[in-house]
Coordinates of C-alpha atoms and ligand atoms in Angstrom, one line a residue:
Chain A
X284 CA 0.7 5.4 3.8
X285 CA -2.7 5.0 2.5
X286 CA -4.1 8.4 1.7
X287 CA -7.7 7.5 0.7
X288 CA -10.3 4.9 1.8
X289 CA -13.2 4.4 -0.5
X290 CA -15.9 2.6 1.5
X291 CA -19.3 0.9 0.6
X292 CA -21.7 2.8 2.8
X293 CA -23.1 -0.4 4.1
X294 CA -19.8 -1.3 5.8
X295 CA -19.1 2.0 7.6
X296 CA -20.2 0.7 11.0
X297 CA -18.6 -2.7 10.8
X298 CA -16.0 -3.3 13.6
X299 CA -13.4 -3.9 10.8
X300 CA -14.2 -0.5 9.3
X301 CA -13.8 1.1 12.8
X302 CA -10.4 -0.7 13.3
X303 CA -9.2 0.7 9.9
X304 CA -10.4 4.1 10.7
X305 CA -8.3 4.2 13.9
X306 CA -5.3 2.7 12.0
X307 CA -5.5 5.4 9.3
X308 CA -6.7 8.5 11.1
X309 CA -5.4 11.0 8.4
X310 CA -7.0 9.2 5.3
X311 CA -9.6 10.8 3.2
X312 CA -12.8 8.6 3.4
X313 CA -15.0 8.6 0.2
X314 CA -18.3 6.8 0.0
X315 CA -18.9 4.3 -2.9
X316 CA -21.9 2.1 -3.5
X317 CA -20.1 -1.3 -4.5
X318 CA -16.4 -1.9 -4.7
X319 CA -16.6 -3.1 -8.3
X320 CA -17.6 0.4 -9.6
X321 CA -14.1 1.5 -8.7
X322 CA -12.1 -1.7 -8.9
X323 CA -13.4 -2.8 -12.2
X324 CA -13.3 0.4 -14.2
X325 CA -12.1 0.2 -17.7
X326 CA -8.8 1.7 -18.8
X327 CA -6.9 1.7 -15.5
X328 CA -3.2 1.7 -15.4
X329 CA -1.9 -0.9 -12.8
X330 CA 1.8 0.4 -12.8
X331 CA 0.8 4.1 -12.0
X332 CA -2.0 3.1 -9.5
X333 CA 0.8 1.0 -7.7
X334 CA 2.5 4.2 -6.8
X335 CA -0.3 5.2 -4.5
X336 CA -3.1 2.6 -4.1
X337 CA -6.2 3.4 -2.2
X338 CA -8.0 1.1 0.1
X339 CA -11.4 -0.1 -0.7
X340 CA -13.7 -1.4 2.2
X341 CA -16.3 -3.7 0.9
X342 CA -18.6 -6.5 1.9
X343 CA -18.1 -9.9 0.2
X344 CA -21.5 -11.9 -0.7
X345 CA -20.3 -15.0 -2.4
X346 CA -17.5 -17.3 -3.1
X347 CA -16.1 -17.1 0.4
X348 CA -14.3 -20.6 0.1
X349 CA -13.1 -22.1 -3.2
X350 CA -11.2 -25.3 -4.1
X351 CA -7.6 -24.5 -4.9
X352 CA -6.5 -25.0 -8.5
X353 CA -5.2 -28.5 -9.2
X354 CA -1.6 -29.0 -8.4
X355 CA -1.6 -26.3 -5.7
X356 CA -2.2 -28.2 -2.5
X357 CA 0.0 -30.5 -0.4
X358 CA -0.7 -33.5 1.6
X359 CA -4.4 -33.1 2.4
X360 CA -7.1 -34.6 0.2
X361 CA -9.3 -31.5 0.2
X362 CA -7.6 -28.1 -0.3
X363 CA -9.4 -24.8 -0.2
X364 CA -8.5 -21.0 -0.4
X365 CA -10.2 -17.9 0.7
X366 CA -9.3 -14.3 0.0
X367 CA -10.4 -11.6 2.4
X368 CA -8.4 -9.2 0.5
X369 CA -7.4 -8.4 -3.2
X370 CA -3.9 -7.1 -3.9
X371 CA -0.9 -6.6 -1.9
X372 CA 1.4 -4.0 -0.3
X373 CA 4.4 -5.4 -2.2
X374 CA 5.1 -5.1 -5.8
X375 CA 6.9 -8.3 -7.1
X376 CA 7.7 -8.1 -10.8
X377 CA 6.3 -11.7 -11.4
X378 CA 3.1 -11.2 -9.3
X379 CA 0.1 -12.8 -11.1
X380 CA -2.2 -10.3 -9.3
X381 CA -1.1 -7.7 -12.0
X382 CA -2.4 -10.0 -14.6
X383 CA -5.5 -10.9 -12.7
X384 CA -6.8 -7.5 -11.8
X385 CA -6.7 -4.2 -13.7
X386 CA -6.6 -2.2 -10.5
X387 CA -3.8 -2.1 -8.0
X388 CA -6.1 -0.6 -5.3
X389 CA -6.4 -2.8 -2.1
X390 CA -9.9 -4.3 -1.5
X391 CA -10.4 -5.5 2.1
X392 CA -13.6 -7.5 2.7
X393 CA -14.6 -6.5 6.1
X394 CA -17.2 -9.3 6.9
X395 CA -14.6 -11.7 8.3
X396 CA -17.4 -13.4 10.3
X397 CA -19.0 -14.6 7.0
X398 CA -15.7 -16.1 5.8
X399 CA -15.5 -18.0 9.1
X400 CA -19.1 -19.2 8.8
X401 CA -18.4 -20.6 5.2
X402 CA -15.2 -22.2 6.3
X403 CA -17.0 -23.9 9.1
X404 CA -19.6 -25.4 6.8
X405 CA -16.9 -26.4 4.4
X406 CA -15.0 -28.2 7.3
X407 CA -18.3 -29.8 8.4
X408 CA -19.1 -31.0 4.9
X409 CA -15.8 -32.6 4.4
X410 CA -15.2 -33.9 7.9
X411 CA -14.2 -37.4 6.6
X412 CA -11.3 -35.9 4.6
X413 CA -8.0 -34.4 5.6
X414 CA -8.4 -30.6 4.8
X415 CA -6.1 -27.7 4.3
X416 CA -7.2 -24.0 3.9
X417 CA -5.0 -21.5 2.2
X418 CA -5.0 -17.7 2.9
X419 CA -3.0 -15.2 1.0
X420 CA -3.8 -16.4 -2.6
X421 CA -5.0 -12.8 -3.8
X422 CA -2.9 -10.8 -1.3
X423 CA -0.1 -11.3 1.3
X424 CA -1.6 -12.9 4.5
X425 CA 0.3 -10.8 7.1
X426 CA 1.5 -7.7 5.2
X427 CA -1.7 -5.7 5.9
X428 CA -2.4 -7.1 9.2
X429 CA -1.5 -4.1 11.4
X430 CA -4.4 -2.4 9.5
X431 CA -6.8 -5.4 8.9
X432 CA -6.3 -7.5 12.1
X433 CA -7.3 -10.4 10.0
X434 CA -4.7 -13.1 11.0
X435 CA -5.6 -12.8 14.8
X436 CA -9.2 -13.6 14.2
X437 CA -8.3 -16.2 11.8
X438 CA -6.1 -18.1 14.2
X439 CA -8.6 -17.9 17.0
X440 CA -11.2 -19.4 14.6
X441 CA -8.8 -22.2 13.4
X442 CA -7.8 -23.0 17.1
X443 CA -11.1 -24.7 17.3
X444 CA -10.5 -27.0 14.5
X445 CA -7.1 -28.7 15.4
X446 CA -7.5 -31.4 12.7
X447 CA -7.7 -29.0 9.9
X448 CA -4.7 -27.1 8.7
X449 CA -4.5 -23.5 7.6
X450 CA -1.7 -21.8 5.9
X451 CA -1.0 -18.0 6.0
X452 CA 1.4 -17.2 3.1
X453 CA 3.6 -14.2 3.3
X454 CA 6.7 -12.3 2.6
X455 CA 6.0 -9.9 5.6
X456 CA 7.9 -9.7 8.9
X457 CA 4.9 -8.3 10.7
X458 CA 4.8 -11.1 13.1
X459 CA 3.9 -9.2 16.3
X460 CA 0.3 -10.6 16.5
X461 CA 1.8 -14.1 16.2
X462 CA 4.6 -14.0 18.8
X463 CA 2.3 -12.4 21.4
X464 CA 0.0 -15.4 21.5
X465 CA 0.6 -19.1 21.9
X466 CA 1.4 -21.0 18.6
X467 CA -1.3 -23.4 17.2
X468 CA -0.1 -26.6 15.6
X469 CA -2.5 -26.5 12.8
X470 CA -1.4 -23.1 11.5
X471 CA 1.5 -22.9 9.1
X472 CA 3.2 -19.5 8.6
X473 CA 4.5 -20.0 5.0
X474 CA 7.3 -17.7 3.7
X475 CA 7.7 -17.0 0.0
X476 CA 11.5 -17.0 -0.7
X477 CA 13.9 -16.4 -3.4
X478 CA 17.7 -16.0 -3.4
X479 CA 18.8 -12.6 -2.1
X480 CA 20.0 -11.3 -5.5
X481 CA 16.8 -12.4 -7.2
X482 CA 14.5 -10.9 -4.3
X483 CA 16.6 -7.6 -4.4
X484 CA 15.8 -7.1 -8.1
X485 CA 12.2 -8.6 -8.3
X486 CA 10.5 -8.5 -4.8
X487 CA 10.0 -4.7 -4.8
X488 CA 9.0 -3.2 -1.6
X489 CA 9.0 -6.6 0.2
X490 CA 11.3 -7.2 3.2
X491 CA 14.7 -8.5 2.4
X492 CA 15.5 -12.2 2.5
X493 CA 17.7 -11.8 5.7
X494 CA 14.8 -10.2 7.4
X495 CA 12.3 -12.9 6.2
X496 CA 14.7 -15.7 7.5
X497 CA 15.0 -13.8 10.9
X498 CA 11.2 -13.5 11.2
X499 CA 10.9 -17.4 10.4
X500 CA 13.4 -18.2 12.9
X501 CA 11.7 -16.0 15.5
X502 CA 8.3 -17.7 14.8
X503 CA 9.8 -21.1 15.0
X504 CA 11.4 -20.3 18.3
X505 CA 7.9 -19.3 19.4
X506 CA 6.6 -22.7 18.4
X507 CA 5.0 -21.8 15.0
X508 CA 5.2 -24.4 12.2
X509 CA 7.0 -22.8 9.1
X510 CA 6.5 -23.5 5.5
X511 CA 9.1 -22.6 2.9
X512 CA 7.7 -21.7 -0.5
X513 CA 10.1 -21.4 -3.4
X514 CA 7.5 -20.3 -6.0
X515 CA 8.1 -19.0 -8.5
X516 CA 11.7 -20.5 -9.1
X517 CA 13.5 -17.9 -11.2
X518 CA 16.1 -18.8 -13.9
X519 CA 19.2 -16.9 -14.4
X520 CA 22.7 -17.9 -15.4
X521 CA 23.9 -18.7 -11.9
X522 CA 20.6 -19.9 -10.4
X523 CA 22.1 -23.2 -9.1
X524 CA 24.6 -21.4 -6.9
X525 CA 21.9 -18.9 -5.8
X526 CA 19.4 -21.4 -4.8
X527 CA 21.7 -23.7 -3.2
X528 CA 23.2 -21.0 -1.0
X529 CA 19.7 -19.9 0.0
X530 CA 18.5 -23.4 1.0
X531 CA 21.8 -23.9 3.0
X532 CA 21.4 -20.6 4.8
X533 CA 17.7 -21.3 5.7
X534 CA 18.5 -24.8 6.9
X535 CA 21.3 -23.5 8.9
X536 CA 19.0 -21.3 10.8
X537 CA 15.6 -23.2 11.2
X538 CA 15.3 -26.4 12.8
X539 CA 14.0 -29.1 10.5
X540 CA 11.4 -30.0 13.2
X541 CA 9.8 -26.6 12.8
X542 CA 9.4 -26.9 9.2
X543 CA 6.0 -28.1 8.3
X544 CA 6.5 -28.4 4.5
X545 CA 8.5 -27.0 1.5
X546 CA 7.0 -26.4 -1.8
X547 CA 8.4 -25.1 -5.0
X548 CA 7.0 -24.3 -8.4
X549 CA 8.4 -23.0 -11.7
X550 CA 7.6 -19.6 -13.2
X551 CA 4.3 -20.2 -15.1
X552 CA 1.5 -18.0 -16.4
X553 CA -1.5 -18.5 -18.5
X554 CA -0.8 -17.1 -21.9
X555 CA -3.2 -14.2 -21.7
X556 CA -1.9 -13.2 -18.2
X557 CA 1.7 -13.4 -19.3
X558 CA 1.0 -10.9 -22.2
X559 CA -0.7 -8.5 -19.9
X560 CA 2.0 -8.7 -17.2
X561 CA 5.0 -8.5 -19.6
X562 CA 3.4 -5.4 -21.2
X563 CA 3.4 -3.7 -17.9
X564 CA 7.2 -4.4 -17.5
X565 CA 8.9 -3.3 -20.6
X566 CA 12.4 -3.5 -19.4
X567 CA 12.4 -6.2 -16.7
X568 CA 15.0 -9.0 -17.4
X569 CA 12.5 -11.5 -16.0
X570 CA 10.4 -11.3 -19.2
X571 CA 13.5 -11.1 -21.5
X572 CA 13.8 -14.9 -21.2
X573 CA 12.4 -16.5 -24.5
X574 CA 9.5 -18.4 -22.6
X575 CA 7.7 -21.4 -24.1
X576 CA 4.0 -21.8 -24.4
X577 CA 2.9 -25.4 -23.9
X578 CA -0.3 -27.1 -25.3
X579 CA -2.4 -26.0 -22.3
X580 CA -1.6 -22.4 -23.0
X581 CA 0.8 -22.0 -20.1
X582 CA 3.9 -19.8 -20.5
X583 CA 7.0 -21.2 -18.8
X584 CA 10.7 -21.7 -19.2
X585 CA 10.0 -24.9 -21.2
X586 CA 10.5 -28.5 -20.5
X587 CA 14.4 -28.7 -20.6
X588 CA 15.0 -26.0 -18.0
X589 CA 12.0 -26.9 -16.0
X590 CA 13.1 -30.4 -15.6
X591 CA 16.7 -29.3 -14.7
X592 CA 15.3 -26.9 -12.1
X593 CA 13.0 -29.4 -10.7
X594 CA 15.7 -32.1 -10.3
X595 CA 18.2 -29.7 -8.8
X596 CA 15.9 -28.0 -6.3
X597 CA 14.4 -31.4 -5.3
X598 CA 17.9 -32.8 -4.8
X599 CA 19.1 -29.8 -2.8
X600 CA 16.0 -29.9 -0.4
X601 CA 16.4 -33.7 0.0
X602 CA 19.8 -33.1 1.5
X603 CA 18.2 -31.5 4.5
X604 CA 14.5 -32.7 4.5
X605 CA 12.6 -35.9 4.3
X606 CA 10.9 -36.4 1.0
X607 CA 7.5 -36.5 2.5
X608 CA 7.9 -32.7 3.5
X609 CA 8.8 -31.6 -0.1
X610 CA 6.0 -30.7 -2.7
X611 CA 6.3 -29.8 -6.2
X612 CA 3.5 -27.2 -6.9
X613 CA 2.2 -26.9 -10.4
X614 CA -1.2 -25.2 -9.7
Chain B
X806 CA 14.3 25.1 -25.6
X807 CA 11.2 25.9 -23.2
X808 CA 11.3 29.3 -21.7
X809 CA 13.2 29.7 -18.4
X810 CA 11.1 28.6 -15.5
X811 CA 9.2 26.0 -17.4
X812 CA 12.1 23.7 -17.9
X813 CA 10.4 21.2 -15.6
X814 CA 7.8 20.5 -18.3
X815 CA 10.3 19.9 -21.1
X816 CA 10.1 16.5 -22.8
X817 CA 12.4 14.1 -24.8
X818 CA 10.0 13.6 -27.6
X819 CA 11.0 11.0 -30.1
X820 CA 10.3 11.3 -33.8
X821 CA 7.3 9.0 -33.7
X822 CA 5.4 10.5 -30.8
X823 CA 2.9 13.3 -30.9
X824 CA 4.0 16.5 -29.5
X825 CA 1.2 17.2 -27.1
X826 CA 1.4 15.4 -24.0
X827 CA -0.8 17.4 -21.7
X828 CA -4.3 18.6 -22.9
X829 CA -6.4 21.0 -21.0
X830 CA -10.2 21.3 -21.3
X831 CA -11.5 24.5 -19.8
X832 CA -15.1 25.8 -19.9
X833 CA -14.4 29.6 -19.7
X834 CA -12.0 32.0 -21.2
X835 CA -11.3 33.6 -17.8
X836 CA -10.5 30.2 -16.3
X837 CA -8.1 29.5 -19.1
X838 CA -6.3 32.9 -19.4
X839 CA -3.9 32.4 -16.5
X840 CA -2.9 29.0 -18.0
X841 CA -2.5 30.4 -21.4
X842 CA -0.2 33.1 -19.9
X843 CA 1.7 30.7 -17.7
X844 CA 2.4 28.2 -20.3
X845 CA 2.9 30.7 -23.1
X846 CA 0.2 29.1 -25.2
X847 CA -0.5 30.5 -28.7
X848 CA -3.9 30.7 -30.5
X849 CA -4.3 27.9 -33.1
X850 CA -6.5 28.8 -36.2
X851 CA -8.8 25.8 -36.2
X852 CA -11.4 27.4 -38.5
X853 CA -14.2 25.9 -36.2
X854 CA -16.2 27.2 -33.3
X855 CA -13.6 25.8 -30.9
X856 CA -10.8 28.0 -29.6
X857 CA -7.5 26.1 -29.0
X858 CA -4.2 27.4 -27.7
X859 CA -1.0 25.4 -27.8
X860 CA 2.7 25.4 -27.0
X861 CA 4.6 22.7 -29.1
X862 CA 7.7 23.1 -27.2
X863 CA 6.1 22.3 -23.8
X864 CA 3.7 19.8 -25.4
X865 CA 0.6 21.6 -24.0
X866 CA -2.7 22.1 -25.8
X867 CA -5.7 23.8 -24.4
X868 CA -9.3 24.0 -25.7
X869 CA -12.0 26.3 -24.4
X870 CA -15.2 24.2 -24.1
X871 CA -18.0 26.4 -23.1
X872 CA -20.2 25.7 -20.1
X873 CA -21.9 22.3 -19.5
X874 CA -21.0 18.6 -19.7
X875 CA -22.0 18.1 -23.3
X876 CA -19.8 21.0 -24.5
X877 CA -17.0 19.8 -22.3
X878 CA -17.2 16.3 -23.9
X879 CA -17.4 17.7 -27.3
X880 CA -14.4 19.9 -26.9
X881 CA -12.3 17.0 -25.4
X882 CA -13.2 14.9 -28.4
X883 CA -12.3 17.6 -30.9
X884 CA -9.0 18.4 -29.3
X885 CA -8.0 14.7 -29.4
X886 CA -9.0 14.4 -33.1
X887 CA -7.5 17.9 -34.1
X888 CA -3.9 17.1 -32.9
X889 CA -4.3 13.3 -33.1
X890 CA -3.3 13.1 -29.4
X891 CA -1.7 9.9 -28.4
X892 CA -2.8 7.7 -25.5
X893 CA 0.1 8.6 -23.2
X894 CA -1.3 12.1 -22.9
X895 CA -2.5 13.6 -19.8
X896 CA -6.0 15.4 -19.7
X897 CA -6.8 18.1 -17.3
X898 CA -10.2 19.6 -16.7
X899 CA -9.5 22.9 -14.7
X900 CA -12.2 25.3 -13.6
X901 CA -14.1 26.9 -10.8
X902 CA -16.7 25.2 -8.7
X903 CA -19.1 25.5 -5.8
X904 CA -18.3 23.8 -2.5
X905 CA -20.3 23.1 0.5
X906 CA -18.0 24.8 2.9
X907 CA -15.6 27.7 3.1
X908 CA -13.0 29.0 2.3
X909 CA -13.2 30.4 -1.3
X910 CA -10.1 29.9 -3.5
X911 CA -9.0 26.5 -2.4
X912 CA -7.8 24.1 -5.2
X913 CA -9.1 20.4 -5.0
X914 CA -8.6 17.4 -7.1
X915 CA -12.0 15.6 -7.7
X916 CA -11.4 12.0 -7.2
X917 CA -15.0 11.0 -7.4
X918 CA -17.1 12.6 -10.1
X919 CA -20.9 11.8 -10.1
X920 CA -23.7 12.7 -12.5
X921 CA -27.2 12.6 -10.8
X922 CA -28.7 12.7 -14.4
X923 CA -26.7 9.8 -15.6
X924 CA -26.4 8.0 -12.2
X925 CA -22.8 7.2 -13.0
X926 CA -19.6 7.7 -11.3
X927 CA -16.0 8.3 -12.5
X928 CA -13.0 8.0 -10.2
X929 CA -10.5 10.0 -12.3
X930 CA -6.8 10.5 -11.9
X931 CA -3.8 9.4 -9.9
X932 CA -4.2 11.1 -6.6
X933 CA -2.0 13.9 -5.6
X934 CA -2.8 14.1 -1.9
X935 CA 0.6 15.3 -0.9
X936 CA -0.1 18.4 -3.0
X937 CA -3.8 19.2 -2.8
X938 CA -6.7 17.5 -1.0
X939 CA -9.0 15.2 -2.9
X940 CA -12.8 15.3 -2.7
X941 CA -16.1 14.3 -4.5
X942 CA -17.7 16.3 -7.1
X943 CA -21.3 16.5 -8.6
X944 CA -21.7 17.6 -12.2
X945 CA -25.0 19.4 -12.3
X946 CA -27.1 21.0 -15.1
X947 CA -27.4 24.3 -13.6
X948 CA -25.5 26.3 -11.1
X949 CA -26.0 24.9 -7.6
X950 CA -27.5 27.1 -4.9
X951 CA -28.3 24.7 -2.0
X952 CA -24.9 23.0 -1.5
X953 CA -26.7 20.0 0.3
X954 CA -24.0 17.4 0.1
X955 CA -20.3 17.7 1.2
X956 CA -19.0 17.9 -2.3
X957 CA -18.0 20.2 -5.0
X958 CA -20.4 21.3 -7.7
X959 CA -19.6 21.9 -11.4
X960 CA -21.2 21.6 -14.7
X961 CA -18.5 20.0 -16.8
X962 CA -16.3 17.3 -15.2
X963 CA -18.7 14.4 -15.9
X964 CA -18.8 15.1 -19.7
X965 CA -15.1 15.5 -19.7
X966 CA -14.4 12.2 -17.8
X967 CA -16.7 10.4 -20.1
X968 CA -14.8 11.2 -23.2
X969 CA -11.2 11.6 -21.9
X970 CA -11.3 8.2 -20.2
X971 CA -11.6 6.6 -23.6
X972 CA -8.5 8.3 -24.8
X973 CA -5.9 7.8 -22.1
X974 CA -5.8 5.6 -19.0
X975 CA -8.0 6.7 -16.0
X976 CA -4.8 7.5 -14.0
X977 CA -3.9 10.4 -16.5
X978 CA -7.4 12.1 -16.4
X979 CA -7.4 14.9 -13.9
X980 CA -10.2 17.1 -12.6
X981 CA -8.8 20.2 -10.7
X982 CA -11.4 22.7 -9.2
X983 CA -11.1 25.9 -7.4
X984 CA -13.8 27.0 -5.0
X985 CA -15.6 30.0 -6.3
X986 CA -18.9 29.9 -4.3
X987 CA -20.0 28.4 -0.9
X988 CA -23.3 28.7 1.1
X989 CA -22.0 31.8 2.7
X990 CA -20.8 33.3 -0.7
X991 CA -23.4 31.9 -3.1
X992 CA -23.1 32.1 -6.7
X993 CA -23.5 35.4 -8.3
X994 CA -22.3 36.8 -11.6
X995 CA -18.6 36.3 -11.2
X996 CA -16.5 38.9 -12.8
X997 CA -13.8 37.5 -15.2
X998 CA -11.1 39.3 -13.2
X999 CA -12.2 37.5 -10.0
X1000 CA -12.1 34.1 -11.8
X1001 CA -8.7 34.9 -13.2
X1002 CA -7.5 35.9 -9.7
X1003 CA -8.8 32.5 -8.3
X1004 CA -6.6 30.6 -10.8
X1005 CA -3.7 32.8 -10.6
X1006 CA -3.6 32.4 -6.7
X1007 CA -3.3 28.6 -7.2
X1008 CA -0.6 28.6 -10.0
X1009 CA 2.2 27.6 -7.5
X1010 CA 0.2 24.3 -6.7
X1011 CA -0.8 23.8 -10.4
X1012 CA 2.9 24.1 -11.3
X1013 CA 3.7 21.4 -8.8
X1014 CA 0.9 19.2 -10.0
X1015 CA 2.0 19.6 -13.7
X1016 CA 5.5 18.5 -12.8
X1017 CA 4.2 15.4 -11.2
X1018 CA 1.8 14.8 -14.3
X1019 CA 4.6 15.2 -16.6
X1020 CA 6.4 12.3 -14.9
X1021 CA 3.5 10.2 -15.1
X1022 CA 2.8 10.8 -18.8
X1023 CA 6.5 10.3 -19.5
X1024 CA 6.2 6.8 -17.9
X1025 CA 3.4 6.0 -20.2
X1026 CA 5.1 7.4 -23.1
X1027 CA 8.1 5.2 -22.3
X1028 CA 5.8 2.1 -22.2
X1029 CA 4.2 2.8 -25.5
X1030 CA 7.4 4.0 -27.2
X1031 CA 8.3 2.1 -30.2
X1032 CA 12.1 2.5 -31.0
X1033 CA 12.9 4.1 -34.2
X1034 CA 14.8 1.2 -35.7
X1035 CA 11.8 -0.9 -35.2
X1036 CA 9.6 1.7 -37.0
X1037 CA 12.2 1.8 -39.8
X1038 CA 12.0 -1.8 -40.4
X1039 CA 8.2 -2.0 -40.2
X1040 CA 8.1 0.8 -42.8
X1041 CA 10.3 -0.9 -45.2
X1042 CA 8.9 -4.4 -44.8
X1043 CA 5.4 -5.7 -45.0
X1044 CA 4.3 -6.9 -41.4
X1045 CA 0.9 -8.4 -40.7
X1046 CA -0.6 -7.2 -37.4
X1047 CA 0.2 -10.5 -35.7
X1048 CA 3.8 -10.5 -37.1
X1049 CA 4.3 -6.8 -36.0
X1050 CA 3.3 -7.8 -32.6
X1051 CA 5.6 -10.7 -32.5
X1052 CA 8.6 -8.6 -33.9
X1053 CA 8.0 -6.0 -31.2
X1054 CA 7.9 -8.5 -28.4
X1055 CA 11.0 -10.3 -29.8
X1056 CA 12.8 -7.0 -30.1
X1057 CA 12.5 -6.2 -26.6
X1058 CA 13.9 -9.5 -25.6
X1059 CA 16.8 -9.2 -28.1
X1060 CA 17.4 -5.7 -27.0
X1061 CA 17.7 -6.9 -23.3
X1062 CA 20.3 -9.5 -24.4
X1063 CA 22.1 -7.2 -26.8
X1064 CA 21.8 -3.6 -25.4
X1065 CA 24.7 -2.3 -27.5
X1066 CA 23.7 -3.8 -30.8
X1067 CA 21.3 -2.3 -33.4
X1068 CA 19.1 -4.2 -35.7
X1069 CA 21.4 -3.3 -38.6
X1070 CA 24.1 -5.5 -37.0
X1071 CA 21.8 -8.5 -37.8
X1072 CA 22.1 -8.0 -41.5
X1073 CA 18.7 -9.5 -42.7
X1074 CA 19.2 -10.7 -46.3
X1075 CA 15.7 -10.8 -47.6
X1076 CA 13.9 -8.3 -45.4
X1077 CA 10.8 -10.3 -45.0
X1078 CA 8.8 -10.4 -41.8
X1079 CA 9.1 -14.0 -41.3
X1080 CA 12.9 -14.0 -41.9
X1081 CA 13.3 -11.0 -39.5
X1082 CA 11.3 -12.9 -36.8
X1083 CA 13.2 -16.0 -37.3
X1084 CA 16.6 -14.3 -37.1
X1085 CA 15.5 -12.7 -33.8
X1086 CA 14.1 -15.8 -32.4
X1087 CA 17.3 -17.8 -33.1
X1088 CA 19.5 -15.1 -31.8
X1089 CA 17.6 -14.9 -28.5
X1090 CA 17.4 -18.6 -28.0
X1091 CA 21.0 -19.4 -29.0
X1092 CA 22.5 -18.3 -25.7
X1093 CA 19.5 -18.2 -23.5
X1094 CA 20.7 -20.4 -20.8
X1095 CA 23.9 -18.3 -20.1
X1096 CA 22.3 -14.9 -19.7
X1097 CA 21.9 -12.9 -16.5
X1098 CA 18.3 -12.1 -16.4
X1099 CA 18.3 -10.0 -13.3
Ligands
SF4_1140 S1 4.1 -10.8 -2.0 FE1 2.9 -12.1 -3.3 S2 1.0 -11.1 -3.6 FE2 2.4 -9.6 -2.8 S3 3.2 -8.6 -4.7 FE3 4.5 -10.2 -4.2 S4 3.9 -12.0 -5.2 FE4 2.3 -10.6 -5.3

């Protein structure tokens, strides 16, 4: 449980802050000026902080909506993402947030209304294109929902824009707020998945794969569209058997018509980020693989293995799904 | 071996790490006395104006800084330099402080340290909220008598944080304060015996805190630790900075793949940095597809 909430004094009266106060009645509330004074301090230790992260309540002023990195989107011509939160309750060994931020504290931007306003403007500006919005780029979209209440408001907002898609990406099984309301067809609940053996080793603090599949099934039964995200694909000696079994298990439980899309991407880090993350995990097998660095400065398994994994996963997925639902993510 | 009752602080110190992993910076002798006694610290002859106590077995060193942020900063820097303290060490500033409310004698962790003079803030330390409460602290230039804000008042923590945070990661910098004066019991000349009493009454919590701090600094030590066989090779072979970094990274991967082997098993012929790196690279790559990386 979160023991300390640092809050920008300006946001204390905001309804989101009130909600958080109710959700965390025992926390110690400490005023700050701006979240950066705490979040960006030098010489922080991400791994130690991750043992007991604090929550920082802040107001966001700019960059509410951003275009996704190339290779990240799916069918839509215009793809955007937004981050109402930085950092995550879970602690996956491969998580790029460890390389992106030096702090493991959670930052929650309370002014959801400003996000929605900027999303509306973006939708309006691009009304002649197909558009998709991604939530959960810098956090898990649902894991913090009991405290933040974000997804509920987000879905209410997107209900008004039926021709625009929104994806909530998650490993969480906190689906209560979704099942107690009618599903909307333009919202995709996308689950990040790895074979059980890999998830048990690397997806620290996240719900087991069995629970994630159960949550997906429940949501699909309630009419929600599901996304399957195999990203990053992790290499180990018996990866083929592991991924093939996982895909088979999911397809045995979720009806193809409930699946909006499947995407997969190989393990990849910008060089600098890789250096930072691998230094944080001295003994993890994940970083024991002799990764390659390509001309663009991206660290990955290298062409040979990538090609093998790409072809295998693509073929496995095509056994169950039409090609048009399968996407290779490189962003 | 550490004395009985202090075993919880014992460390497995490898040959290439500094023996001191916990450093105390304390303003007054009366504040330090209970800690010196509890940790069985011995006076170290520094031939300087600073008084230092240490216990090599337990890895604790303590410096008496004198009152004020500048003195605290200077003492922190002196202790670091004197023992060449490594960056996995934990730094602790312990002392008495004013507080806006009763009761006297409570121990707090200062999780926000602000200097009105410098208009800057530190957020030191991994928070131990399960053991003691956390609160904000103002470092002031002279003893506070108004207690206008809901915070602790001291005269050292800011100076301590400013310097210590350059030595170790922020999560290993700790400020612990015991309430010695409040609006109902304003500051007066506190007798040494009363100050010692305030510290002594909190030794049980301090002991618990030390045990947790020990675990954290162990984690850091583990992360920075360079295996003896790596040091041995680097000492007997010329490595540029870049090659040394590369060698250490490759070593980790090689060790994962060959947990039972030692570098000696590789039998380098020329003992040149490039050769060593290339042997490791080939060894790691040769069987890379067949390994279990989980
Ligand atoms: S669930 Fe996603 S955001 Fe959270 S730790 Fe894992 S990889 Fe990172």
